[in-house]
């Protein structure tokens, strides 16, 4: 059966290009909705020359446009150009370090919950629709624990949402002391009502280690993580922040929904410390403040997950989550406390 996104995809203009690099000729095919960013990543996949080392000559007059520029707007179909650049070595690395990800070093956030028109523009962008389809087709989900009938879905981030990553990776604190206070109690409280998916913006090799060290997988706790997604399921989108172009990765829930049609915007909630991660699904996102400095007294007194469990158990009674405004979740919690 065709998915909703497959039905929405409109045939696009193909833009063939040829280039020379290191004495050889290569061909690369792009689509009109692709961006300059996609050209650079395609060149890297063919030559191993990372974008920051690429010098592209003869493709356009003057300086190459910024990453967010659409390929169709450059009028370059059929052109030939030269690539200059030194390829990256073949040494084994964390896959996240092999990618050109603007948001790896850019810690700015962006929130579209109060701008539905902008959110709709990004969600309906032809490139983003295609990227969701490609990610859906590529994804092979390893089910750790069977999904249960009639449950809602929690998509939960790890780094700085339920874990202070820095002391864990540096080894300065034991794993248990890096976890946000109340982590296991939170998951045990919501598990009767929600299937749990972990989606992290790190590579699988590090993600697996984190889950085991935290006791979230392979333990005897009264909850189960059903499946796990890493950063390979994410892709770069081009939005705006304070009126300026902004490139960042995104967690598109439609990828999950395409694999598990029992889940949708009606019954899914995505909890993350970065609202940009749910830029394509702002209404399903719930942002909590980042958990850092786990050794400090303030962090040890953190009650965010306790509050969140109360909110998530409360909204189980709501048939359609689309009627909720998760941005105001703490206001709703205070209302419940006062009533």
mmCIF file of C-alpha atoms in Angstrom:
data_model
loop_
_atom_site.group_PDB
_atom_site.id
_atom_site.type_symbol
_atom_site.label_atom_id
_atom_site.label_comp_id
_atom_site.label_asym_id
_atom_site.label_seq_id
_atom_site.Cartn_x
_atom_site.Cartn_y
_atom_site.Cartn_z
ATOM 1 C CA UNK A 1 0.000 0.000 0.000
ATOM 2 C CA UNK A 2 1.361 3.439 -0.900
ATOM 3 C CA UNK A 3 2.000 5.759 1.993
ATOM 4 C CA UNK A 4 0.514 9.208 2.204
ATOM 5 C CA UNK A 5 3.867 10.745 1.385
ATOM 6 C CA UNK A 6 4.302 8.616 -1.724
ATOM 7 C CA UNK A 7 0.968 9.892 -2.983
ATOM 8 C CA UNK A 8 2.048 13.503 -2.385
ATOM 9 C CA UNK A 9 5.354 13.335 -4.244
ATOM 10 C CA UNK A 10 5.359 15.267 -7.502
ATOM 11 C CA UNK A 11 7.799 14.265 -10.277
ATOM 12 C CA UNK A 12 10.768 16.607 -10.195
ATOM 13 C CA UNK A 13 13.137 17.955 -12.797
ATOM 14 C CA UNK A 14 16.379 16.001 -12.894
ATOM 15 C CA UNK A 15 19.570 18.032 -13.130
ATOM 16 C CA UNK A 16 22.543 16.035 -14.468
ATOM 17 C CA UNK A 17 26.037 17.374 -13.841
ATOM 18 C CA UNK A 18 29.548 16.190 -14.606
ATOM 19 C CA UNK A 19 32.738 17.146 -12.808
ATOM 20 C CA UNK A 20 36.420 16.358 -12.847
ATOM 21 C CA UNK A 21 38.405 15.556 -9.754
ATOM 22 C CA UNK A 22 41.884 14.079 -9.401
ATOM 23 C CA UNK A 23 42.131 13.385 -13.127
ATOM 24 C CA UNK A 24 38.844 11.483 -13.382
ATOM 25 C CA UNK A 25 35.390 12.445 -14.626
ATOM 26 C CA UNK A 26 32.313 11.814 -12.511
ATOM 27 C CA UNK A 27 28.578 12.216 -12.982
ATOM 28 C CA UNK A 28 26.131 13.365 -10.350
ATOM 29 C CA UNK A 29 22.352 13.659 -10.685
ATOM 30 C CA UNK A 30 20.397 16.104 -8.555
ATOM 31 C CA UNK A 31 16.750 17.142 -8.355
ATOM 32 C CA UNK A 32 15.325 20.625 -8.579
ATOM 33 C CA UNK A 33 14.341 20.754 -4.896
ATOM 34 C CA UNK A 34 17.828 19.740 -3.770
ATOM 35 C CA UNK A 35 19.990 22.403 -2.164
ATOM 36 C CA UNK A 36 23.642 23.330 -2.559
ATOM 37 C CA UNK A 37 24.114 21.330 0.643
ATOM 38 C CA UNK A 38 22.918 18.197 -1.188
ATOM 39 C CA UNK A 39 25.374 18.830 -4.002
ATOM 40 C CA UNK A 40 28.221 18.976 -1.492
ATOM 41 C CA UNK A 41 27.156 15.781 0.262
ATOM 42 C CA UNK A 42 26.834 14.016 -3.126
ATOM 43 C CA UNK A 43 30.360 15.103 -4.023
ATOM 44 C CA UNK A 44 31.599 13.793 -0.695
ATOM 45 C CA UNK A 45 29.951 10.404 -1.251
ATOM 46 C CA UNK A 46 31.761 10.099 -4.603
ATOM 47 C CA UNK A 47 35.167 11.479 -3.659
ATOM 48 C CA UNK A 48 35.400 11.470 0.178
ATOM 49 C CA UNK A 49 36.272 15.160 0.002
ATOM 50 C CA UNK A 50 34.375 16.752 2.921
ATOM 51 C CA UNK A 51 32.389 19.922 2.151
ATOM 52 C CA UNK A 52 34.693 22.170 4.149
ATOM 53 C CA UNK A 53 37.572 21.158 1.835
ATOM 54 C CA UNK A 54 35.646 21.359 -1.445
ATOM 55 C CA UNK A 55 36.525 24.059 -3.952
ATOM 56 C CA UNK A 56 34.028 24.014 -6.837
ATOM 57 C CA UNK A 57 35.179 25.802 -9.970
ATOM 58 C CA UNK A 58 33.184 26.633 -13.099
ATOM 59 C CA UNK A 59 29.722 25.713 -11.861
ATOM 60 C CA UNK A 60 28.469 29.266 -11.324
ATOM 61 C CA UNK A 61 29.890 32.710 -11.873
ATOM 62 C CA UNK A 62 31.600 33.981 -8.791
ATOM 63 C CA UNK A 63 31.188 32.477 -5.345
ATOM 64 C CA UNK A 64 29.105 29.323 -4.836
ATOM 65 C CA UNK A 65 25.714 30.238 -3.303
ATOM 66 C CA UNK A 66 24.997 29.288 0.329
ATOM 67 C CA UNK A 67 23.919 25.788 1.330
ATOM 68 C CA UNK A 68 20.193 26.561 1.462
ATOM 69 C CA UNK A 69 20.022 27.741 -2.182
ATOM 70 C CA UNK A 70 17.834 25.527 -4.396
ATOM 71 C CA UNK A 71 19.588 23.759 -7.248
ATOM 72 C CA UNK A 72 16.721 24.584 -9.645
ATOM 73 C CA UNK A 73 17.345 28.295 -9.077
ATOM 74 C CA UNK A 74 20.986 28.053 -10.160
ATOM 75 C CA UNK A 75 20.190 27.087 -13.788
ATOM 76 C CA UNK A 76 23.110 24.653 -13.984
ATOM 77 C CA UNK A 77 21.548 21.618 -15.722
ATOM 78 C CA UNK A 78 24.081 19.849 -17.933
ATOM 79 C CA UNK A 79 27.027 21.892 -16.697
ATOM 80 C CA UNK A 80 30.520 20.595 -16.096
ATOM 81 C CA UNK A 81 32.784 21.817 -13.321
ATOM 82 C CA UNK A 82 36.000 21.018 -11.511
ATOM 83 C CA UNK A 83 36.313 19.885 -7.913
ATOM 84 C CA UNK A 84 39.487 20.546 -5.972
ATOM 85 C CA UNK A 85 39.994 19.077 -2.536
ATOM 86 C CA UNK A 86 41.836 16.486 -0.471
ATOM 87 C CA UNK A 87 39.784 13.406 0.497
ATOM 88 C CA UNK A 88 39.339 12.344 4.073
ATOM 89 C CA UNK A 89 41.259 9.257 5.201
ATOM 90 C CA UNK A 90 39.679 5.841 5.515
ATOM 91 C CA UNK A 91 40.403 5.516 9.217
ATOM 92 C CA UNK A 92 37.574 4.240 11.434
ATOM 93 C CA UNK A 93 35.618 7.057 13.029
ATOM 94 C CA UNK A 94 32.334 7.672 14.731
ATOM 95 C CA UNK A 95 30.011 8.041 11.691
ATOM 96 C CA UNK A 96 28.676 11.299 13.091
ATOM 97 C CA UNK A 97 32.111 12.836 12.503
ATOM 98 C CA UNK A 98 32.069 11.913 8.824
ATOM 99 C CA UNK A 99 29.042 14.043 8.088
ATOM 100 C CA UNK A 100 28.850 17.743 7.312
ATOM 101 C CA UNK A 101 26.319 18.739 9.927
ATOM 102 C CA UNK A 102 25.895 22.470 10.555
ATOM 103 C CA UNK A 103 24.122 21.863 13.865
ATOM 104 C CA UNK A 104 26.998 19.850 15.347
ATOM 105 C CA UNK A 105 28.761 23.083 16.254
ATOM 106 C CA UNK A 106 25.752 25.408 16.205
ATOM 107 C CA UNK A 107 23.931 25.234 19.518
ATOM 108 C CA UNK A 108 21.146 27.677 18.557
ATOM 109 C CA UNK A 109 17.561 26.440 18.675
ATOM 110 C CA UNK A 110 14.442 27.252 16.681
ATOM 111 C CA UNK A 111 10.761 26.820 17.583
ATOM 112 C CA UNK A 112 7.858 26.692 15.113
ATOM 113 C CA UNK A 113 4.999 25.962 17.510
ATOM 114 C CA UNK A 114 3.805 29.572 17.330
ATOM 115 C CA UNK A 115 4.321 29.868 13.576
ATOM 116 C CA UNK A 116 2.073 27.261 11.899
ATOM 117 C CA UNK A 117 2.467 28.861 8.464
ATOM 118 C CA UNK A 118 6.252 28.414 8.553
ATOM 119 C CA UNK A 119 5.881 24.886 9.906
ATOM 120 C CA UNK A 120 3.504 23.987 7.056
ATOM 121 C CA UNK A 121 5.958 25.400 4.514
ATOM 122 C CA UNK A 122 8.780 23.183 5.752
ATOM 123 C CA UNK A 123 6.551 20.125 6.121
ATOM 124 C CA UNK A 124 5.249 20.496 2.543
ATOM 125 C CA UNK A 125 8.643 21.324 1.023
ATOM 126 C CA UNK A 126 9.193 18.910 -1.871
ATOM 127 C CA UNK A 127 12.739 18.118 -0.803
ATOM 128 C CA UNK A 128 11.706 17.379 2.774
ATOM 129 C CA UNK A 129 8.893 15.090 1.582
ATOM 130 C CA UNK A 130 11.389 13.212 -0.582
ATOM 131 C CA UNK A 131 13.910 12.986 2.264
ATOM 132 C CA UNK A 132 11.241 11.455 4.520
ATOM 133 C CA UNK A 133 10.403 8.910 1.819
ATOM 134 C CA UNK A 134 14.081 8.028 1.323
ATOM 135 C CA UNK A 135 14.657 7.667 5.064
ATOM 136 C CA UNK A 136 11.553 5.488 5.369
ATOM 137 C CA UNK A 137 12.753 3.150 2.627
ATOM 138 C CA UNK A 138 16.285 2.958 4.019
ATOM 139 C CA UNK A 139 15.317 2.375 7.631
ATOM 140 C CA UNK A 140 15.409 -1.162 9.013
ATOM 141 C CA UNK A 141 14.036 -1.144 12.535
ATOM 142 C CA UNK A 142 15.254 -3.686 15.051
ATOM 143 C CA UNK A 143 12.327 -4.396 17.381
ATOM 144 C CA UNK A 144 13.776 -4.953 20.855
ATOM 145 C CA UNK A 145 10.393 -5.658 22.459
ATOM 146 C CA UNK A 146 7.036 -6.282 20.738
ATOM 147 C CA UNK A 147 4.748 -3.307 20.294
ATOM 148 C CA UNK A 148 1.501 -3.453 22.286
ATOM 149 C CA UNK A 149 -2.015 -2.853 20.990
ATOM 150 C CA UNK A 150 -3.768 0.357 21.952
ATOM 151 C CA UNK A 151 -0.758 2.206 23.371
ATOM 152 C CA UNK A 152 0.348 5.753 22.624
ATOM 153 C CA UNK A 153 3.891 6.404 21.399
ATOM 154 C CA UNK A 154 6.626 8.307 23.227
ATOM 155 C CA UNK A 155 9.601 9.334 21.084
ATOM 156 C CA UNK A 156 12.320 10.227 23.561
ATOM 157 C CA UNK A 157 15.664 11.960 23.026
ATOM 158 C CA UNK A 158 18.706 11.046 25.139
ATOM 159 C CA UNK A 159 21.474 13.646 25.129
ATOM 160 C CA UNK A 160 20.760 16.462 27.600
ATOM 161 C CA UNK A 161 17.116 15.339 27.750
ATOM 162 C CA UNK A 162 17.488 12.357 30.087
ATOM 163 C CA UNK A 163 21.274 12.324 30.339
ATOM 164 C CA UNK A 164 24.152 14.732 30.898
ATOM 165 C CA UNK A 165 26.306 13.439 28.054
ATOM 166 C CA UNK A 166 29.566 15.262 28.771
ATOM 167 C CA UNK A 167 30.583 13.538 32.049
ATOM 168 C CA UNK A 168 29.474 10.158 30.691
ATOM 169 C CA UNK A 169 31.631 10.314 27.561
ATOM 170 C CA UNK A 170 34.577 11.788 29.464
ATOM 171 C CA UNK A 171 34.281 9.213 32.257
ATOM 172 C CA UNK A 172 34.290 11.880 34.960
ATOM 173 C CA UNK A 173 31.064 10.500 36.484
ATOM 174 C CA UNK A 174 29.639 6.959 36.601
ATOM 175 C CA UNK A 175 26.639 6.389 34.285
ATOM 176 C CA UNK A 176 24.063 6.328 37.080
ATOM 177 C CA UNK A 177 25.132 9.800 38.196
ATOM 178 C CA UNK A 178 24.863 11.180 34.640
ATOM 179 C CA UNK A 179 21.181 10.219 34.334
ATOM 180 C CA UNK A 180 18.535 12.837 34.970
ATOM 181 C CA UNK A 181 16.966 12.303 38.411
ATOM 182 C CA UNK A 182 13.860 10.125 38.251
ATOM 183 C CA UNK A 183 14.683 8.639 34.824
ATOM 184 C CA UNK A 184 13.640 5.068 35.557
ATOM 185 C CA UNK A 185 10.670 6.142 37.677
ATOM 186 C CA UNK A 186 9.469 8.321 34.796
ATOM 187 C CA UNK A 187 9.662 5.485 32.272
ATOM 188 C CA UNK A 188 7.975 3.056 34.659
ATOM 189 C CA UNK A 189 5.146 5.533 35.277
ATOM 190 C CA UNK A 190 4.332 6.121 31.609
ATOM 191 C CA UNK A 191 5.037 2.600 30.283
ATOM 192 C CA UNK A 192 1.525 1.229 31.015
ATOM 193 C CA UNK A 193 0.179 3.794 28.526
ATOM 194 C CA UNK A 194 3.014 4.421 26.032
ATOM 195 C CA UNK A 195 5.275 2.351 23.821
ATOM 196 C CA UNK A 196 8.777 3.820 24.091
ATOM 197 C CA UNK A 197 11.051 4.725 21.176
ATOM 198 C CA UNK A 198 14.494 6.225 21.795
ATOM 199 C CA UNK A 199 15.695 8.566 19.033
ATOM 200 C CA UNK A 200 19.155 10.027 19.513
ATOM 201 C CA UNK A 201 21.237 12.381 17.414
ATOM 202 C CA UNK A 202 24.303 10.170 17.837
ATOM 203 C CA UNK A 203 25.583 7.111 16.003
ATOM 204 C CA UNK A 204 24.371 3.632 16.908
ATOM 205 C CA UNK A 205 27.655 2.429 18.422
ATOM 206 C CA UNK A 206 27.547 5.188 21.060
ATOM 207 C CA UNK A 207 23.794 5.016 21.509
ATOM 208 C CA UNK A 208 23.827 1.290 22.319
ATOM 209 C CA UNK A 209 26.549 1.797 24.919
ATOM 210 C CA UNK A 210 24.624 4.643 26.560
ATOM 211 C CA UNK A 211 21.406 2.627 26.866
ATOM 212 C CA UNK A 212 23.180 -0.344 28.412
ATOM 213 C CA UNK A 213 25.243 1.791 30.803
ATOM 214 C CA UNK A 214 22.120 3.633 31.941
ATOM 215 C CA UNK A 215 20.287 0.349 32.550
ATOM 216 C CA UNK A 216 17.541 1.226 30.068
ATOM 217 C CA UNK A 217 18.122 -1.898 27.971
ATOM 218 C CA UNK A 218 18.850 -5.377 29.304
ATOM 219 C CA UNK A 219 17.768 -4.591 32.871
ATOM 220 C CA UNK A 220 14.902 -5.844 35.043
ATOM 221 C CA UNK A 221 13.113 -2.496 35.224
ATOM 222 C CA UNK A 222 9.332 -2.342 34.862
ATOM 223 C CA UNK A 223 9.461 -0.880 31.390
ATOM 224 C CA UNK A 224 10.803 -1.826 27.970
ATOM 225 C CA UNK A 225 12.363 0.219 25.192
ATOM 226 C CA UNK A 226 10.638 -1.110 22.083
ATOM 227 C CA UNK A 227 12.917 0.244 19.368
ATOM 228 C CA UNK A 228 15.786 2.669 18.910
ATOM 229 C CA UNK A 229 16.664 5.130 16.124
ATOM 230 C CA UNK A 230 19.960 6.943 15.667
ATOM 231 C CA UNK A 231 21.114 9.959 13.647
ATOM 232 C CA UNK A 232 21.141 8.033 10.354
ATOM 233 C CA UNK A 233 17.344 8.449 10.332
ATOM 234 C CA UNK A 234 17.707 12.231 10.474
ATOM 235 C CA UNK A 235 18.334 14.669 7.633
ATOM 236 C CA UNK A 236 19.173 18.333 7.203
ATOM 237 C CA UNK A 237 16.425 20.896 6.650
ATOM 238 C CA UNK A 238 16.740 24.575 5.839
ATOM 239 C CA UNK A 239 14.610 26.855 7.976
ATOM 240 C CA UNK A 240 15.020 30.366 9.375
ATOM 241 C CA UNK A 241 15.998 31.732 12.741
ATOM 242 C CA UNK A 242 15.471 35.415 13.495
ATOM 243 C CA UNK A 243 14.976 36.006 9.783
ATOM 244 C CA UNK A 244 18.282 34.373 8.841
ATOM 245 C CA UNK A 245 18.807 31.045 7.002
ATOM 246 C CA UNK A 246 19.359 28.192 9.430
ATOM 247 C CA UNK A 247 20.413 24.614 8.602
ATOM 248 C CA UNK A 248 19.878 21.853 11.134
ATOM 249 C CA UNK A 249 18.974 18.198 11.452
ATOM 250 C CA UNK A 250 15.429 17.059 12.170
ATOM 251 C CA UNK A 251 13.590 14.016 13.527
ATOM 252 C CA UNK A 252 10.632 13.538 11.183
ATOM 253 C CA UNK A 253 7.972 11.476 12.947
ATOM 254 C CA UNK A 254 6.419 10.554 9.605
ATOM 255 C CA UNK A 255 9.310 8.086 9.149
ATOM 256 C CA UNK A 256 8.074 6.161 12.195
ATOM 257 C CA UNK A 257 4.431 6.479 11.209
ATOM 258 C CA UNK A 258 5.168 5.055 7.755
ATOM 259 C CA UNK A 259 6.590 1.928 9.411
ATOM 260 C CA UNK A 260 3.963 1.681 12.141
ATOM 261 C CA UNK A 261 0.608 2.998 10.839
ATOM 262 C CA UNK A 262 -1.042 2.461 14.235
ATOM 263 C CA UNK A 263 0.836 5.584 15.310
ATOM 264 C CA UNK A 264 0.181 9.097 14.015
ATOM 265 C CA UNK A 265 -0.079 12.700 15.167
ATOM 266 C CA UNK A 266 -3.193 11.576 17.007
ATOM 267 C CA UNK A 267 -1.302 9.459 19.537
ATOM 268 C CA UNK A 268 2.415 10.406 19.410
ATOM 269 C CA UNK A 269 4.428 12.734 21.634
ATOM 270 C CA UNK A 270 8.094 13.638 21.043
ATOM 271 C CA UNK A 271 10.109 14.798 24.076
ATOM 272 C CA UNK A 272 13.390 16.586 23.383
ATOM 273 C CA UNK A 273 15.547 19.389 24.765
ATOM 274 C CA UNK A 274 15.836 20.924 21.256
ATOM 275 C CA UNK A 275 12.646 22.099 19.565
ATOM 276 C CA UNK A 276 14.449 22.244 16.203
ATOM 277 C CA UNK A 277 14.419 18.432 16.231
ATOM 278 C CA UNK A 278 10.648 18.494 15.779
ATOM 279 C CA UNK A 279 10.606 21.298 13.223
ATOM 280 C CA UNK A 280 8.523 19.110 10.868
ATOM 281 C CA UNK A 281 6.186 18.071 13.701
ATOM 282 C CA UNK A 282 6.023 21.062 16.064
ATOM 283 C CA UNK A 283 2.582 20.199 17.433
ATOM 284 C CA UNK A 284 3.764 16.752 18.529
ATOM 285 C CA UNK A 285 6.880 18.082 20.242
ATOM 286 C CA UNK A 286 7.320 18.787 23.939
ATOM 287 C CA UNK A 287 10.473 20.642 24.860
ATOM 288 C CA UNK A 288 12.013 20.246 28.297
ATOM 289 C CA UNK A 289 14.986 22.243 29.522
ATOM 290 C CA UNK A 290 18.392 20.692 28.959
ATOM 291 C CA UNK A 291 19.939 18.642 31.746
ATOM 292 C CA UNK A 292 23.588 19.605 32.256
ATOM 293 C CA UNK A 293 26.152 19.791 35.068
ATOM 294 C CA UNK A 294 24.850 16.559 36.599
ATOM 295 C CA UNK A 295 27.231 16.847 39.555
ATOM 296 C CA UNK A 296 25.762 20.161 40.716
ATOM 297 C CA UNK A 297 23.206 20.555 43.511
ATOM 298 C CA UNK A 298 20.786 22.206 41.110
ATOM 299 C CA UNK A 299 20.919 19.250 38.718
ATOM 300 C CA UNK A 300 20.519 16.738 41.511
ATOM 301 C CA UNK A 301 17.370 18.555 42.614
ATOM 302 C CA UNK A 302 15.926 18.440 39.059
ATOM 303 C CA UNK A 303 12.233 17.384 39.040
ATOM 304 C CA UNK A 304 11.515 17.746 35.324
ATOM 305 C CA UNK A 305 10.861 14.059 34.662
ATOM 306 C CA UNK A 306 8.601 13.762 37.687
ATOM 307 C CA UNK A 307 6.488 16.628 36.358
ATOM 308 C CA UNK A 308 6.558 15.203 32.838
ATOM 309 C CA UNK A 309 5.291 11.803 33.983
ATOM 310 C CA UNK A 310 2.291 13.465 35.648
ATOM 311 C CA UNK A 311 1.499 15.393 32.479
ATOM 312 C CA UNK A 312 1.846 12.384 30.186
ATOM 313 C CA UNK A 313 -0.320 10.161 32.363
ATOM 314 C CA UNK A 314 -2.900 12.954 32.540
ATOM 315 C CA UNK A 315 -3.211 13.383 28.758
ATOM 316 C CA UNK A 316 -3.747 9.654 28.152
ATOM 317 C CA UNK A 317 -7.436 10.420 28.676
ATOM 318 C CA UNK A 318 -7.356 12.724 25.623
ATOM 319 C CA UNK A 319 -8.424 10.760 22.555
ATOM 320 C CA UNK A 320 -6.632 12.958 20.027
ATOM 321 C CA UNK A 321 -3.301 14.557 20.971
ATOM 322 C CA UNK A 322 -3.738 17.022 18.105
ATOM 323 C CA UNK A 323 -6.101 18.962 20.359
ATOM 324 C CA UNK A 324 -3.291 19.578 22.860
ATOM 325 C CA UNK A 325 -0.674 22.306 23.019
ATOM 326 C CA UNK A 326 2.380 20.679 24.579
ATOM 327 C CA UNK A 327 4.228 23.988 24.721
ATOM 328 C CA UNK A 328 1.953 24.894 27.632
ATOM 329 C CA UNK A 329 2.441 21.588 29.449
ATOM 330 C CA UNK A 330 3.733 23.160 32.653
ATOM 331 C CA UNK A 331 0.822 25.589 32.725
ATOM 332 C CA UNK A 332 -1.552 22.630 32.427
ATOM 333 C CA UNK A 333 0.292 20.873 35.236
ATOM 334 C CA UNK A 334 -0.070 23.884 37.517
ATOM 335 C CA UNK A 335 -3.781 23.990 36.713
ATOM 336 C CA UNK A 336 -4.117 20.364 37.750
ATOM 337 C CA UNK A 337 -2.249 21.009 40.998
ATOM 338 C CA UNK A 338 -4.498 23.948 41.878
ATOM 339 C CA UNK A 339 -7.765 22.136 41.061
#
